[in-house]
Amino acid sequence: MKNHFVTSLTASSLISTLFLLAPASHAAQVATDAGDYAPLPAGIDLGILYLQHTTHDELYSSGQEISDLAGIEKLKTDIGLVRWVHYIDVGGYILDPQIIIPFGKVTLETTGGTVSSSGVGDPIAGGTLWLHNDTKTKRAFGITALASLPLGQYDAEKGAVNIGENRWKLITQAGYVTPLTNTLSLDLIAEYTFFGDNDDFGGLKKEQDDQYGIQAHLSKALSPNTKAVLTYYHDFGGETRLNGVDQDDELDNNRWQASLQHFITPDMQLQFQYGRSIDVENGFAENDRFNFRFVKVF
């Protein structure tokens, strides 16, 4: 099947289809969870495992579904992340150096065949610095800088159907957390991402404009150990160019997600999530998103 796919890449119709896939992978660059911007004391370490399964069978361009025109049947992603976070005190401010290692598999099914990519993705390193952290009011404000390093598995002939991206990315966020009542809390996050160039995207040079996003989490404490969360994500910008030609694929996409977090012991937490797309201007609509997270506190 791989040989068939590589040969088919010479057909302009399939090349166009692959280029349209790019918006599927540039939603929120780092999707936060409720509580991510509530800092822990210095000296604490977190080991986190994320597992995610998504399905997409609707591809959009300028707000119109073009799945049949592009020959798309389904895009499936099964992605995992291993994340290590360490909290330290720097001059009275909390900082959390961290590293994220993605892995998994992406599979595209089209009328012309199936192509998939699996392996280890681009590692992400950086951290969050909290400029405000009031332990009495539980209000906090932090800024994040993360660099995505082009070290993951990448096959240029597969275009956007890859685990790695063959380019640098700088991901920045600003997050604010505040209680609303004794049991309700609100997290607000703004995201900005700068992209380096991919100089071998199916034999072409891929450039991408800066991307922006907002994320909001409304949390309800059901008990001291259990929390329910409703989340909204909205992403803007990020139009791509191939050999200097605009692809008219600027994002204006949003989705919702529901979460349940539960501490099974004082130092171990489980989280289950389900979500779907709401509106998609360009790229794939998520039919179903299932996420699982395990956190161990050290």
Short mmCIF file of C-alpha atoms in Angstrom, two decimals:
data_model
loop_
_atom_site.label_atom_id
_atom_site.label_comp_id
_atom_site.label_asym_id
_atom_site.label_seq_id
_atom_site.Cartn_x
_atom_site.Cartn_y
_atom_site.Cartn_z
CA MET A 1 0.00 0.00 0.00
CA LYS A 2 2.87 2.39 0.74
CA ASN A 3 4.28 1.97 -2.77
CA HIS A 4 0.85 2.59 -4.25
CA PHE A 5 0.48 5.76 -2.18
CA VAL A 6 3.90 7.11 -3.06
CA THR A 7 3.21 6.55 -6.75
CA SER A 8 -0.15 8.28 -6.42
CA LEU A 9 1.52 11.37 -4.99
CA THR A 10 2.37 12.36 -8.55
CA ALA A 11 -1.35 12.84 -9.20
CA SER A 12 -2.31 16.47 -8.61
CA SER A 13 -5.70 15.54 -7.15
CA LEU A 14 -4.21 13.52 -4.30
CA ILE A 15 -1.50 16.09 -3.68
CA SER A 16 -4.21 18.73 -3.26
CA THR A 17 -6.03 16.46 -0.85
CA LEU A 18 -2.91 16.02 1.26
CA PHE A 19 -2.29 19.75 1.41
CA LEU A 20 -5.81 20.29 2.69
CA LEU A 21 -5.07 17.93 5.54
CA ALA A 22 -2.72 20.40 7.20
CA PRO A 23 -5.45 22.25 9.15
CA ALA A 24 -6.42 18.98 10.84
CA SER A 25 -3.18 19.05 12.77
CA HIS A 26 -3.00 22.75 13.60
CA ALA A 27 -5.83 23.17 16.05
CA ALA A 28 -4.73 24.23 19.55
CA GLN A 29 -1.00 23.52 19.56
CA VAL A 30 -1.09 22.62 23.27
CA ALA A 31 -4.63 21.92 24.48
CA THR A 32 -4.75 22.68 28.20
CA ASP A 33 -6.84 21.00 30.87
CA ALA A 34 -8.60 22.58 33.82
CA GLY A 35 -6.10 23.11 36.61
CA ASP A 36 -3.02 23.31 34.38
CA TYR A 37 -2.51 26.95 35.37
CA ALA A 38 -2.98 26.34 39.11
CA PRO A 39 0.66 26.06 40.28
CA LEU A 40 1.87 23.41 42.72
CA PRO A 41 4.51 24.02 45.41
CA ALA A 42 8.20 23.93 44.54
CA GLY A 43 9.71 20.47 44.79
CA ILE A 44 6.68 18.65 43.35
CA ASP A 45 7.06 16.49 40.23
CA LEU A 46 4.32 15.22 37.94
CA GLY A 47 4.47 12.22 35.64
CA ILE A 48 1.59 12.37 33.14
CA LEU A 49 0.35 9.98 30.46
CA TYR A 50 -2.17 11.16 27.87
CA LEU A 51 -4.00 8.92 25.38
CA GLN A 52 -6.19 10.37 22.64
CA HIS A 53 -8.37 8.85 19.92
CA THR A 54 -10.10 11.01 17.31
CA THR A 55 -12.09 10.29 14.16
CA HIS A 56 -12.80 12.70 11.29
CA ASP A 57 -14.76 12.05 8.11
CA GLU A 58 -15.76 15.59 7.13
CA LEU A 59 -13.21 17.90 5.47
CA TYR A 60 -14.05 21.60 5.08
CA SER A 61 -12.74 24.41 2.87
CA SER A 62 -14.07 27.97 3.36
CA GLY A 63 -16.89 26.55 5.48
CA GLN A 64 -18.05 24.06 2.85
CA GLU A 65 -17.72 20.30 3.21
CA ILE A 66 -15.53 18.87 0.41
CA SER A 67 -14.98 15.33 1.70
CA ASP A 68 -16.46 13.64 -1.37
CA LEU A 69 -14.71 15.99 -3.77
CA ALA A 70 -11.36 15.29 -2.12
CA GLY A 71 -11.99 11.53 -1.96
CA ILE A 72 -11.76 11.53 1.86
CA GLU A 73 -13.30 8.65 3.75
CA LYS A 74 -11.82 8.96 7.25
CA LEU A 75 -8.88 10.34 9.23
CA LYS A 76 -8.07 8.54 12.48
CA THR A 77 -5.52 9.56 15.08
CA ASP A 78 -4.32 7.54 18.06
CA ILE A 79 -1.86 9.73 19.93
CA GLY A 80 -0.14 9.38 23.27
CA LEU A 81 1.94 11.87 25.26
CA VAL A 82 4.39 11.29 28.06
CA ARG A 83 4.95 14.48 30.08
CA TRP A 84 7.27 15.28 32.98
CA VAL A 85 6.79 18.47 35.01
CA HIS A 86 9.00 19.73 37.85
CA TYR A 87 8.07 22.74 40.02
CA ILE A 88 10.83 24.98 41.32
CA ASP A 89 11.10 28.35 43.09
CA VAL A 90 13.06 31.05 41.25
CA GLY A 91 13.36 34.29 43.21
CA GLY A 92 9.98 33.78 44.84
CA TYR A 93 8.21 32.79 41.62
CA ILE A 94 7.05 29.29 40.72
CA LEU A 95 8.46 27.85 37.48
CA ASP A 96 7.73 24.42 36.01
CA PRO A 97 10.33 23.14 33.51
CA GLN A 98 8.81 20.29 31.51
CA ILE A 99 9.21 18.02 28.53
CA ILE A 100 6.55 16.33 26.40
CA ILE A 101 7.18 13.32 24.15
CA PRO A 102 4.36 12.47 21.69
CA PHE A 103 3.90 9.12 20.01
CA GLY A 104 1.20 7.29 18.10
CA LYS A 105 -0.36 6.68 14.71
CA VAL A 106 -2.20 8.74 12.08
CA THR A 107 -4.24 6.96 9.38
CA LEU A 108 -5.90 8.53 6.33
CA GLU A 109 -8.44 6.53 4.33
CA THR A 110 -9.29 7.83 0.86
CA THR A 111 -10.97 6.43 -2.24
CA GLY A 112 -7.46 6.01 -3.66
CA GLY A 113 -6.13 3.95 -0.76
CA THR A 114 -4.89 4.20 2.81
CA VAL A 115 -1.74 5.78 4.18
CA SER A 116 -0.55 5.87 7.78
CA SER A 117 2.35 7.08 9.84
CA SER A 118 3.42 5.93 13.30
CA GLY A 119 6.27 6.41 15.72
CA VAL A 120 7.60 9.12 18.01
CA GLY A 121 6.70 12.73 17.28
CA ASP A 122 8.47 16.03 17.85
CA PRO A 123 9.42 16.55 21.52
CA ILE A 124 8.28 19.75 23.22
CA ALA A 125 10.31 21.44 25.97
CA GLY A 126 9.81 24.60 28.01
CA GLY A 127 7.78 25.66 31.02
CA THR A 128 5.43 28.07 32.75
CA LEU A 129 6.39 31.01 34.97
CA TRP A 130 3.71 32.22 37.39
CA LEU A 131 3.81 35.99 37.77
CA HIS A 132 0.90 35.94 40.22
CA ASN A 133 0.05 33.16 42.65
CA ASP A 134 -2.27 33.97 45.56
CA THR A 135 -2.66 30.83 47.63
CA LYS A 136 -5.44 32.44 49.73
CA THR A 137 -7.74 33.52 46.90
CA LYS A 138 -6.52 30.70 44.59
CA ARG A 139 -6.06 33.18 41.77
CA ALA A 140 -3.04 32.68 39.53
CA PHE A 141 -1.58 34.04 36.31
CA GLY A 142 1.20 32.35 34.35
CA ILE A 143 2.97 32.66 31.02
CA THR A 144 4.25 29.66 29.08
CA ALA A 145 6.89 29.19 26.41
CA LEU A 146 7.34 25.81 24.72
CA ALA A 147 9.56 24.86 21.79
CA SER A 148 8.63 21.97 19.49
CA LEU A 149 11.83 20.38 18.16
CA PRO A 150 11.86 18.76 14.67
CA LEU A 151 13.20 15.41 15.87
CA GLY A 152 10.17 13.17 15.34
CA GLN A 153 9.56 10.61 12.65
CA TYR A 154 8.82 12.28 9.31
CA ASP A 155 8.37 11.04 5.74
CA ALA A 156 8.24 13.93 3.24
CA GLU A 157 6.28 11.83 0.72
CA LYS A 158 3.39 11.55 3.18
CA GLY A 159 2.85 15.30 3.48
CA ALA A 160 0.57 16.08 6.43
CA VAL A 161 0.05 12.39 7.32
CA ASN A 162 3.00 12.34 9.71
CA ILE A 163 3.75 12.11 13.40
CA GLY A 164 6.60 14.64 13.13
CA GLU A 165 6.34 18.01 11.34
CA ASN A 166 9.92 18.62 10.13
CA ARG A 167 9.87 22.20 11.45
CA TRP A 168 10.39 24.23 14.60
CA LYS A 169 7.48 25.75 16.51
CA LEU A 170 7.37 28.26 19.36
CA ILE A 171 4.19 27.94 21.39
CA THR A 172 3.31 30.62 23.94
CA GLN A 173 0.36 30.89 26.30
CA ALA A 174 -0.94 33.15 29.04
CA GLY A 175 -3.31 31.59 31.56
CA TYR A 176 -5.44 33.00 34.37
CA VAL A 177 -7.29 30.94 37.01
CA THR A 178 -9.91 32.31 39.40
CA PRO A 179 -12.62 30.81 41.65
CA LEU A 180 -16.17 31.95 40.93
CA THR A 181 -17.82 30.34 43.96
CA ASN A 182 -16.81 27.76 46.54
CA THR A 183 -17.26 25.00 43.96
CA LEU A 184 -16.94 26.76 40.58
CA SER A 185 -13.68 27.82 38.96
CA LEU A 186 -12.78 29.44 35.63
CA ASP A 187 -9.55 29.01 33.64
CA LEU A 188 -8.88 31.36 30.69
CA ILE A 189 -5.94 30.73 28.34
CA ALA A 190 -4.72 32.64 25.29
CA GLU A 191 -2.30 30.95 22.88
CA TYR A 192 0.06 32.23 20.18
CA THR A 193 2.22 30.00 17.96
CA PHE A 194 5.04 30.89 15.59
CA PHE A 195 6.00 28.31 12.94
CA GLY A 196 9.29 27.63 11.25
CA ASP A 197 9.31 26.41 7.65
CA ASN A 198 9.10 22.82 6.47
CA ASP A 199 11.41 22.76 3.45
CA ASP A 200 10.36 19.28 2.29
CA PHE A 201 6.57 18.91 2.42
CA GLY A 202 5.90 16.46 -0.37
CA GLY A 203 8.76 18.08 -2.26
CA LEU A 204 7.50 21.62 -1.62
CA LYS A 205 8.30 24.32 0.92
CA LYS A 206 5.55 24.80 3.51
CA GLU A 207 5.22 28.08 5.38
CA GLN A 208 2.55 28.98 7.91
CA ASP A 209 1.28 32.24 9.36
CA ASP A 210 1.10 32.74 13.10
CA GLN A 211 -1.79 31.04 14.85
CA TYR A 212 -3.91 32.29 17.73
CA GLY A 213 -6.32 30.56 20.07
CA ILE A 214 -8.42 30.84 23.20
CA GLN A 215 -9.28 28.12 25.68
CA ALA A 216 -11.75 28.29 28.57
CA HIS A 217 -12.49 25.75 31.29
CA LEU A 218 -15.46 25.97 33.65
CA SER A 219 -14.96 23.55 36.54
CA LYS A 220 -17.41 22.27 39.13
CA ALA A 221 -16.13 20.48 42.23
CA LEU A 222 -18.42 17.51 42.89
CA SER A 223 -16.43 16.43 45.93
CA PRO A 224 -12.95 17.10 47.36
CA ASN A 225 -11.56 14.46 44.97
CA THR A 226 -13.80 14.84 41.89
CA LYS A 227 -14.32 17.63 39.38
CA ALA A 228 -16.48 18.01 36.25
CA VAL A 229 -15.31 20.39 33.52
CA LEU A 230 -16.82 21.97 30.41
CA THR A 231 -14.23 23.33 27.95
CA TYR A 232 -14.33 25.55 24.85
CA TYR A 233 -11.50 25.85 22.30
CA HIS A 234 -11.35 28.33 19.40
CA ASP A 235 -8.45 28.65 16.94
CA PHE A 236 -7.69 31.40 14.43
CA GLY A 237 -5.12 32.13 11.73
CA GLY A 238 -2.40 29.72 10.66
CA GLU A 239 -2.89 30.03 6.89
CA THR A 240 -0.32 27.97 4.99
CA ARG A 241 1.68 28.61 1.81
CA LEU A 242 3.18 25.98 -0.48
CA ASN A 243 6.09 27.28 -2.58
CA GLY A 244 4.76 30.77 -1.83
CA VAL A 245 1.17 30.08 -2.94
CA ASP A 246 -1.52 30.84 -0.34
CA GLN A 247 -3.72 27.84 0.44
CA ASP A 248 -6.69 29.86 1.76
CA ASP A 249 -6.90 27.54 4.78
CA GLU A 250 -6.98 30.08 7.61
CA LEU A 251 -8.52 28.68 10.77
CA ASP A 252 -11.73 29.84 12.41
CA ASN A 253 -12.58 26.54 14.10
CA ASN A 254 -14.04 25.71 17.49
CA ARG A 255 -14.94 22.66 19.56
CA TRP A 256 -16.28 21.68 22.98
CA GLN A 257 -15.12 19.08 25.46
CA ALA A 258 -16.44 17.59 28.71
CA SER A 259 -14.12 16.17 31.37
CA LEU A 260 -14.31 14.23 34.60
CA GLN A 261 -11.29 14.33 36.92
CA HIS A 262 -10.96 12.07 39.97
CA PHE A 263 -8.17 11.45 42.47
CA ILE A 264 -8.18 7.71 43.12
CA THR A 265 -5.50 8.25 45.77
CA PRO A 266 -4.01 11.51 47.12
CA ASP A 267 -1.17 11.28 44.57
CA MET A 268 -2.90 9.71 41.54
CA GLN A 269 -5.55 11.27 39.31
CA LEU A 270 -7.57 9.92 36.38
CA GLN A 271 -9.26 12.09 33.77
CA PHE A 272 -11.73 11.08 31.07
CA GLN A 273 -12.83 13.41 28.26
CA TYR A 274 -15.19 13.48 25.31
CA GLY A 275 -15.52 16.25 22.73
CA ARG A 276 -16.61 17.22 19.20
CA SER A 277 -16.24 20.06 16.75
CA ILE A 278 -18.82 22.86 16.70
CA ASP A 279 -17.94 24.85 13.56
CA VAL A 280 -15.08 24.32 11.12
CA GLU A 281 -14.02 26.88 8.51
CA ASN A 282 -11.04 24.93 7.15
CA GLY A 283 -9.75 21.45 7.94
CA PHE A 284 -11.25 18.35 9.44
CA ALA A 285 -14.24 18.33 11.76
CA GLU A 286 -13.86 16.07 14.78
CA ASN A 287 -16.68 13.57 14.90
CA ASP A 288 -15.53 12.14 18.21
CA ARG A 289 -12.62 12.82 20.54
CA PHE A 290 -11.86 10.49 23.44
CA ASN A 291 -9.06 11.48 25.83
CA PHE A 292 -7.63 9.75 28.88
CA ARG A 293 -5.09 11.21 31.30
CA PHE A 294 -3.23 9.62 34.21
CA VAL A 295 -1.30 11.85 36.63
CA LYS A 296 1.15 10.67 39.28
CA VAL A 297 2.41 13.17 41.85
CA PHE A 298 5.94 12.69 43.19
#
